[in-house]
Amino acid sequence: MDKALLVWIRVISWTGIFTNIISDRDPKLTSVLWKNLHQLFGTKLFFSTAKYPQTDGLAERMITTLEDVVRRFWKGYNLKLPQDLLRKDLLEIHPTASSFKGMLEKARKHAIKCMEDSCAYSKDRWDRSHVTSDLRVGDLVIVSITNSNKIKGFEFLKDSFAGPFLLKALHG
């Protein structure tokens, strides 16, 4: 009962009571404590797995994404966090929380830099391989039909090009 009261004081008073809880970690939420809490609060627990989204696709996708994020930051992280880190009635920020914030900010800046580098690389590749056309409306053009399968008959009798055609408009 002390644990349930602690959950009520530290978690439920801060987040509120949920009507539905979707979890893919069923052994942790089927303990006597959680059964009593669900009965006390009148909540329902839905079980599913992260790889088979049959309960709620959006929640399952979020669970999978959060698991990936936690796995990437967990390596080398202090496994025994101070308990007062999670208390909401503290006035100052715990040093561990501020270092975690710094780590997240560094990861965000790195992601932005990688996206900018990727855009610059793609633009450079496009600029190198792209040739601007000097066609104008009214020009006569010949169209390659070597890959066209619409024309019936023997291969050696087919023309490679069709035209000339009058260019009426430019698109793109």
PDB file of C-alpha atoms in Angstrom:
ATOM      1  CA  MET A   1       0.000   0.000   0.000  1.00  0.00           C
ATOM      2  CA  ASP A   2       2.957   2.318   0.635  1.00  0.00           C
ATOM      3  CA  LYS A   3       4.113   1.830  -2.927  1.00  0.00           C
ATOM      4  CA  ALA A   4       0.648   2.590  -4.282  1.00  0.00           C
ATOM      5  CA  LEU A   5       0.522   5.764  -2.174  1.00  0.00           C
ATOM      6  CA  LEU A   6       3.982   6.760  -3.425  1.00  0.00           C
ATOM      7  CA  VAL A   7       2.817   6.224  -7.022  1.00  0.00           C
ATOM      8  CA  TRP A   8      -0.230   8.383  -6.288  1.00  0.00           C
ATOM      9  CA  ILE A   9       1.839  11.210  -4.763  1.00  0.00           C
ATOM     10  CA  ARG A  10       4.763  11.221  -7.198  1.00  0.00           C
ATOM     11  CA  VAL A  11       3.203  10.181 -10.511  1.00  0.00           C
ATOM     12  CA  ILE A  12      -0.586  10.366 -10.641  1.00  0.00           C
ATOM     13  CA  SER A  13      -0.802  13.807  -9.009  1.00  0.00           C
ATOM     14  CA  TRP A  14       1.578  15.096 -11.668  1.00  0.00           C
ATOM     15  CA  THR A  15       0.269  13.334 -14.793  1.00  0.00           C
ATOM     16  CA  GLY A  16      -3.372  12.637 -13.976  1.00  0.00           C
ATOM     17  CA  ILE A  17      -5.263   9.362 -14.309  1.00  0.00           C
ATOM     18  CA  PHE A  18      -5.291   7.688 -17.698  1.00  0.00           C
ATOM     19  CA  THR A  19      -8.387   5.839 -18.872  1.00  0.00           C
ATOM     20  CA  ASN A  20      -6.445   3.412 -21.068  1.00  0.00           C
ATOM     21  CA  ILE A  21      -2.841   2.280 -20.832  1.00  0.00           C
ATOM     22  CA  ILE A  22      -1.224   0.501 -23.779  1.00  0.00           C
ATOM     23  CA  SER A  23       1.911  -1.450 -22.941  1.00  0.00           C
ATOM     24  CA  ASP A  24       4.121  -4.005 -24.612  1.00  0.00           C
ATOM     25  CA  ARG A  25       5.779  -5.026 -21.336  1.00  0.00           C
ATOM     26  CA  ASP A  26       3.117  -7.215 -19.815  1.00  0.00           C
ATOM     27  CA  PRO A  27       5.128  -8.955 -17.012  1.00  0.00           C
ATOM     28  CA  LYS A  28       5.889  -5.585 -15.416  1.00  0.00           C
ATOM     29  CA  LEU A  29       2.314  -4.355 -15.423  1.00  0.00           C
ATOM     30  CA  THR A  30       0.640  -7.565 -14.247  1.00  0.00           C
ATOM     31  CA  SER A  31       2.094  -7.475 -10.753  1.00  0.00           C
ATOM     32  CA  VAL A  32      -0.151  -7.222  -7.706  1.00  0.00           C
ATOM     33  CA  LEU A  33       0.680  -3.517  -7.312  1.00  0.00           C
ATOM     34  CA  TRP A  34      -0.443  -2.667 -10.821  1.00  0.00           C
ATOM     35  CA  LYS A  35      -3.537  -4.853 -10.613  1.00  0.00           C
ATOM     36  CA  ASN A  36      -4.572  -3.016  -7.446  1.00  0.00           C
ATOM     37  CA  LEU A  37      -3.806   0.381  -8.997  1.00  0.00           C
ATOM     38  CA  HIS A  38      -5.872  -0.414 -12.099  1.00  0.00           C
ATOM     39  CA  GLN A  39      -8.751  -1.590  -9.926  1.00  0.00           C
ATOM     40  CA  LEU A  40      -8.459   1.475  -7.678  1.00  0.00           C
ATOM     41  CA  PHE A  41      -8.299   3.992 -10.555  1.00  0.00           C
ATOM     42  CA  GLY A  42     -10.715   2.193 -12.875  1.00  0.00           C
ATOM     43  CA  THR A  43      -8.232   2.111 -15.741  1.00  0.00           C
ATOM     44  CA  LYS A  44      -7.913  -0.561 -18.396  1.00  0.00           C
ATOM     45  CA  LEU A  45      -4.656  -2.114 -19.521  1.00  0.00           C
ATOM     46  CA  PHE A  46      -4.247  -3.183 -23.145  1.00  0.00           C
ATOM     47  CA  PHE A  47      -1.395  -5.518 -24.032  1.00  0.00           C
ATOM     48  CA  SER A  48       0.353  -5.630 -27.357  1.00  0.00           C
ATOM     49  CA  THR A  49       3.851  -5.918 -28.792  1.00  0.00           C
ATOM     50  CA  ALA A  50       5.979  -3.344 -30.532  1.00  0.00           C
ATOM     51  CA  LYS A  51       6.518  -5.518 -33.605  1.00  0.00           C
ATOM     52  CA  TYR A  52       2.870  -6.497 -34.136  1.00  0.00           C
ATOM     53  CA  PRO A  53       0.720  -3.335 -33.974  1.00  0.00           C
ATOM     54  CA  GLN A  54      -2.739  -4.836 -33.533  1.00  0.00           C
ATOM     55  CA  THR A  55      -3.961  -2.859 -30.525  1.00  0.00           C
ATOM     56  CA  ASP A  56      -3.297   0.718 -31.579  1.00  0.00           C
ATOM     57  CA  GLY A  57      -0.929   1.432 -34.465  1.00  0.00           C
ATOM     58  CA  LEU A  58      -0.087   4.978 -33.401  1.00  0.00           C
ATOM     59  CA  ALA A  59       0.755   3.984 -29.837  1.00  0.00           C
ATOM     60  CA  GLU A  60       2.781   1.006 -31.029  1.00  0.00           C
ATOM     61  CA  ARG A  61       4.781   3.183 -33.399  1.00  0.00           C
ATOM     62  CA  MET A  62       5.438   5.613 -30.548  1.00  0.00           C
ATOM     63  CA  ILE A  63       6.539   2.762 -28.251  1.00  0.00           C
ATOM     64  CA  THR A  64       8.945   1.505 -30.922  1.00  0.00           C
ATOM     65  CA  THR A  65      10.366   4.989 -31.486  1.00  0.00           C
ATOM     66  CA  LEU A  66      10.814   5.634 -27.757  1.00  0.00           C
ATOM     67  CA  GLU A  67      12.534   2.260 -27.320  1.00  0.00           C
ATOM     68  CA  ASP A  68      14.963   3.132 -30.118  1.00  0.00           C
ATOM     69  CA  VAL A  69      15.725   6.534 -28.574  1.00  0.00           C
ATOM     70  CA  VAL A  70      16.262   5.062 -25.107  1.00  0.00           C
ATOM     71  CA  ARG A  71      18.524   2.318 -26.494  1.00  0.00           C
ATOM     72  CA  ARG A  72      20.734   4.871 -28.230  1.00  0.00           C
ATOM     73  CA  PHE A  73      21.204   6.998 -25.103  1.00  0.00           C
ATOM     74  CA  TRP A  74      21.295   4.187 -22.537  1.00  0.00           C
ATOM     75  CA  LYS A  75      24.810   2.914 -23.287  1.00  0.00           C
ATOM     76  CA  GLY A  76      27.198   4.326 -20.726  1.00  0.00           C
ATOM     77  CA  TYR A  77      24.418   6.044 -18.782  1.00  0.00           C
ATOM     78  CA  ASN A  78      24.377   5.806 -15.006  1.00  0.00           C
ATOM     79  CA  LEU A  79      22.016   2.939 -14.204  1.00  0.00           C
ATOM     80  CA  LYS A  80      21.337   4.095 -10.638  1.00  0.00           C
ATOM     81  CA  LEU A  81      19.891   7.554 -11.028  1.00  0.00           C
ATOM     82  CA  PRO A  82      19.354   9.543  -7.864  1.00  0.00           C
ATOM     83  CA  GLN A  83      15.753   9.271  -6.738  1.00  0.00           C
ATOM     84  CA  ASP A  84      15.421  12.994  -6.206  1.00  0.00           C
ATOM     85  CA  LEU A  85      16.006  13.527  -9.939  1.00  0.00           C
ATOM     86  CA  LEU A  86      12.387  12.558 -10.586  1.00  0.00           C
ATOM     87  CA  ARG A  87      10.835  14.560  -7.754  1.00  0.00           C
ATOM     88  CA  LYS A  88       8.731  17.455  -8.955  1.00  0.00           C
ATOM     89  CA  ASP A  89       8.913  19.518  -5.776  1.00  0.00           C
ATOM     90  CA  LEU A  90      12.633  20.327  -6.157  1.00  0.00           C
ATOM     91  CA  LEU A  91      13.415  23.930  -6.967  1.00  0.00           C
ATOM     92  CA  GLU A  92      16.813  23.467  -8.600  1.00  0.00           C
ATOM     93  CA  ILE A  93      17.676  21.224 -11.530  1.00  0.00           C
ATOM     94  CA  HIS A  94      19.666  18.132 -10.694  1.00  0.00           C
ATOM     95  CA  PRO A  95      23.146  18.026 -12.328  1.00  0.00           C
ATOM     96  CA  THR A  96      22.312  14.724 -14.006  1.00  0.00           C
ATOM     97  CA  ALA A  97      19.208  16.249 -15.580  1.00  0.00           C
ATOM     98  CA  SER A  98      21.149  19.237 -16.905  1.00  0.00           C
ATOM     99  CA  SER A  99      23.830  16.966 -18.402  1.00  0.00           C
ATOM    100  CA  PHE A 100      21.070  14.876 -20.011  1.00  0.00           C
ATOM    101  CA  LYS A 101      19.569  18.074 -21.439  1.00  0.00           C
ATOM    102  CA  GLY A 102      22.981  19.031 -22.820  1.00  0.00           C
ATOM    103  CA  MET A 103      23.365  15.609 -24.399  1.00  0.00           C
ATOM    104  CA  LEU A 104      19.945  15.891 -26.071  1.00  0.00           C
ATOM    105  CA  GLU A 105      20.737  19.395 -27.330  1.00  0.00           C
ATOM    106  CA  LYS A 106      24.046  18.171 -28.756  1.00  0.00           C
ATOM    107  CA  ALA A 107      22.247  15.293 -30.517  1.00  0.00           C
ATOM    108  CA  ARG A 108      19.648  17.717 -31.935  1.00  0.00           C
ATOM    109  CA  LYS A 109      22.340  20.044 -33.308  1.00  0.00           C
ATOM    110  CA  HIS A 110      24.181  17.072 -34.818  1.00  0.00           C
ATOM    111  CA  ALA A 111      20.977  15.881 -36.519  1.00  0.00           C
ATOM    112  CA  ILE A 112      20.330  19.360 -37.963  1.00  0.00           C
ATOM    113  CA  LYS A 113      23.919  19.548 -39.237  1.00  0.00           C
ATOM    114  CA  CYS A 114      23.600  16.109 -40.862  1.00  0.00           C
ATOM    115  CA  MET A 115      20.353  17.145 -42.590  1.00  0.00           C
ATOM    116  CA  GLU A 116      21.964  20.352 -43.890  1.00  0.00           C
ATOM    117  CA  ASP A 117      24.995  18.395 -45.150  1.00  0.00           C
ATOM    118  CA  SER A 118      22.702  15.904 -46.868  1.00  0.00           C
ATOM    119  CA  CYS A 119      20.751  18.691 -48.598  1.00  0.00           C
ATOM    120  CA  ALA A 120      23.985  20.364 -49.738  1.00  0.00           C
ATOM    121  CA  TYR A 121      25.346  17.046 -51.055  1.00  0.00           C
ATOM    122  CA  SER A 122      22.111  16.308 -52.943  1.00  0.00           C
ATOM    123  CA  LYS A 123      22.095  19.820 -54.448  1.00  0.00           C
ATOM    124  CA  ASP A 124      25.730  19.478 -55.505  1.00  0.00           C
ATOM    125  CA  ARG A 125      25.056  16.104 -57.168  1.00  0.00           C
ATOM    126  CA  TRP A 126      22.004  17.518 -58.976  1.00  0.00           C
ATOM    127  CA  ASP A 127      23.913  20.602 -60.153  1.00  0.00           C
ATOM    128  CA  ARG A 128      26.773  18.460 -61.511  1.00  0.00           C
ATOM    129  CA  SER A 129      24.578  16.062 -63.501  1.00  0.00           C
ATOM    130  CA  HIS A 130      21.717  18.357 -64.534  1.00  0.00           C
ATOM    131  CA  VAL A 131      21.926  20.053 -67.916  1.00  0.00           C
ATOM    132  CA  THR A 132      19.526  22.869 -68.640  1.00  0.00           C
ATOM    133  CA  SER A 133      17.648  22.513 -71.887  1.00  0.00           C
ATOM    134  CA  ASP A 134      17.928  25.169 -74.568  1.00  0.00           C
ATOM    135  CA  LEU A 135      14.635  24.194 -76.224  1.00  0.00           C
ATOM    136  CA  ARG A 136      12.146  26.922 -77.093  1.00  0.00           C
ATOM    137  CA  VAL A 137       8.494  26.906 -78.090  1.00  0.00           C
ATOM    138  CA  GLY A 138       8.283  26.476 -81.874  1.00  0.00           C
ATOM    139  CA  ASP A 139      11.409  24.272 -82.216  1.00  0.00           C
ATOM    140  CA  LEU A 140      11.247  21.006 -84.140  1.00  0.00           C
ATOM    141  CA  VAL A 141      12.255  17.977 -82.039  1.00  0.00           C
ATOM    142  CA  ILE A 142      12.872  14.297 -82.730  1.00  0.00           C
ATOM    143  CA  VAL A 143      11.757  11.778 -80.063  1.00  0.00           C
ATOM    144  CA  SER A 144      13.600   8.525 -79.320  1.00  0.00           C
ATOM    145  CA  ILE A 145      11.288   5.499 -79.512  1.00  0.00           C
ATOM    146  CA  THR A 146      13.848   2.724 -79.034  1.00  0.00           C
ATOM    147  CA  ASN A 147      12.315   1.712 -75.685  1.00  0.00           C
ATOM    148  CA  SER A 148       8.721   1.941 -76.853  1.00  0.00           C
ATOM    149  CA  ASN A 149       6.829  -1.358 -77.029  1.00  0.00           C
ATOM    150  CA  LYS A 150       3.712   0.146 -78.587  1.00  0.00           C
ATOM    151  CA  ILE A 151       4.929  -0.326 -82.169  1.00  0.00           C
ATOM    152  CA  LYS A 152       4.227  -3.832 -83.497  1.00  0.00           C
ATOM    153  CA  GLY A 153       6.390  -5.660 -85.987  1.00  0.00           C
ATOM    154  CA  PHE A 154       9.945  -6.888 -86.389  1.00  0.00           C
ATOM    155  CA  GLU A 155      12.679  -5.205 -84.321  1.00  0.00           C
ATOM    156  CA  PHE A 156      14.982  -4.566 -87.270  1.00  0.00           C
ATOM    157  CA  LEU A 157      12.229  -2.747 -89.159  1.00  0.00           C
ATOM    158  CA  LYS A 158      11.407  -0.305 -86.331  1.00  0.00           C
ATOM    159  CA  ASP A 159      12.702   3.252 -86.490  1.00  0.00           C
ATOM    160  CA  SER A 160      14.803   4.512 -83.590  1.00  0.00           C
ATOM    161  CA  PHE A 161      13.351   8.017 -83.700  1.00  0.00           C
ATOM    162  CA  ALA A 162      10.014   9.623 -84.565  1.00  0.00           C
ATOM    163  CA  GLY A 163       9.405  13.138 -85.708  1.00  0.00           C
ATOM    164  CA  PRO A 164      10.085  15.926 -86.277  1.00  0.00           C
ATOM    165  CA  PHE A 165       7.421  17.355 -83.976  1.00  0.00           C
ATOM    166  CA  LEU A 166       6.628  21.005 -83.303  1.00  0.00           C
ATOM    167  CA  LEU A 167       7.236  21.980 -79.656  1.00  0.00           C
ATOM    168  CA  LYS A 168       4.054  23.763 -78.507  1.00  0.00           C
ATOM    169  CA  ALA A 169       4.751  24.310 -74.773  1.00  0.00           C
ATOM    170  CA  LEU A 170       7.435  23.733 -72.136  1.00  0.00           C
ATOM    171  CA  HIS A 171       6.619  22.010 -68.843  1.00  0.00           C
ATOM    172  CA  GLY A 172       8.825  21.803 -65.779  1.00  0.00           C
TER     173      GLY A 172
END
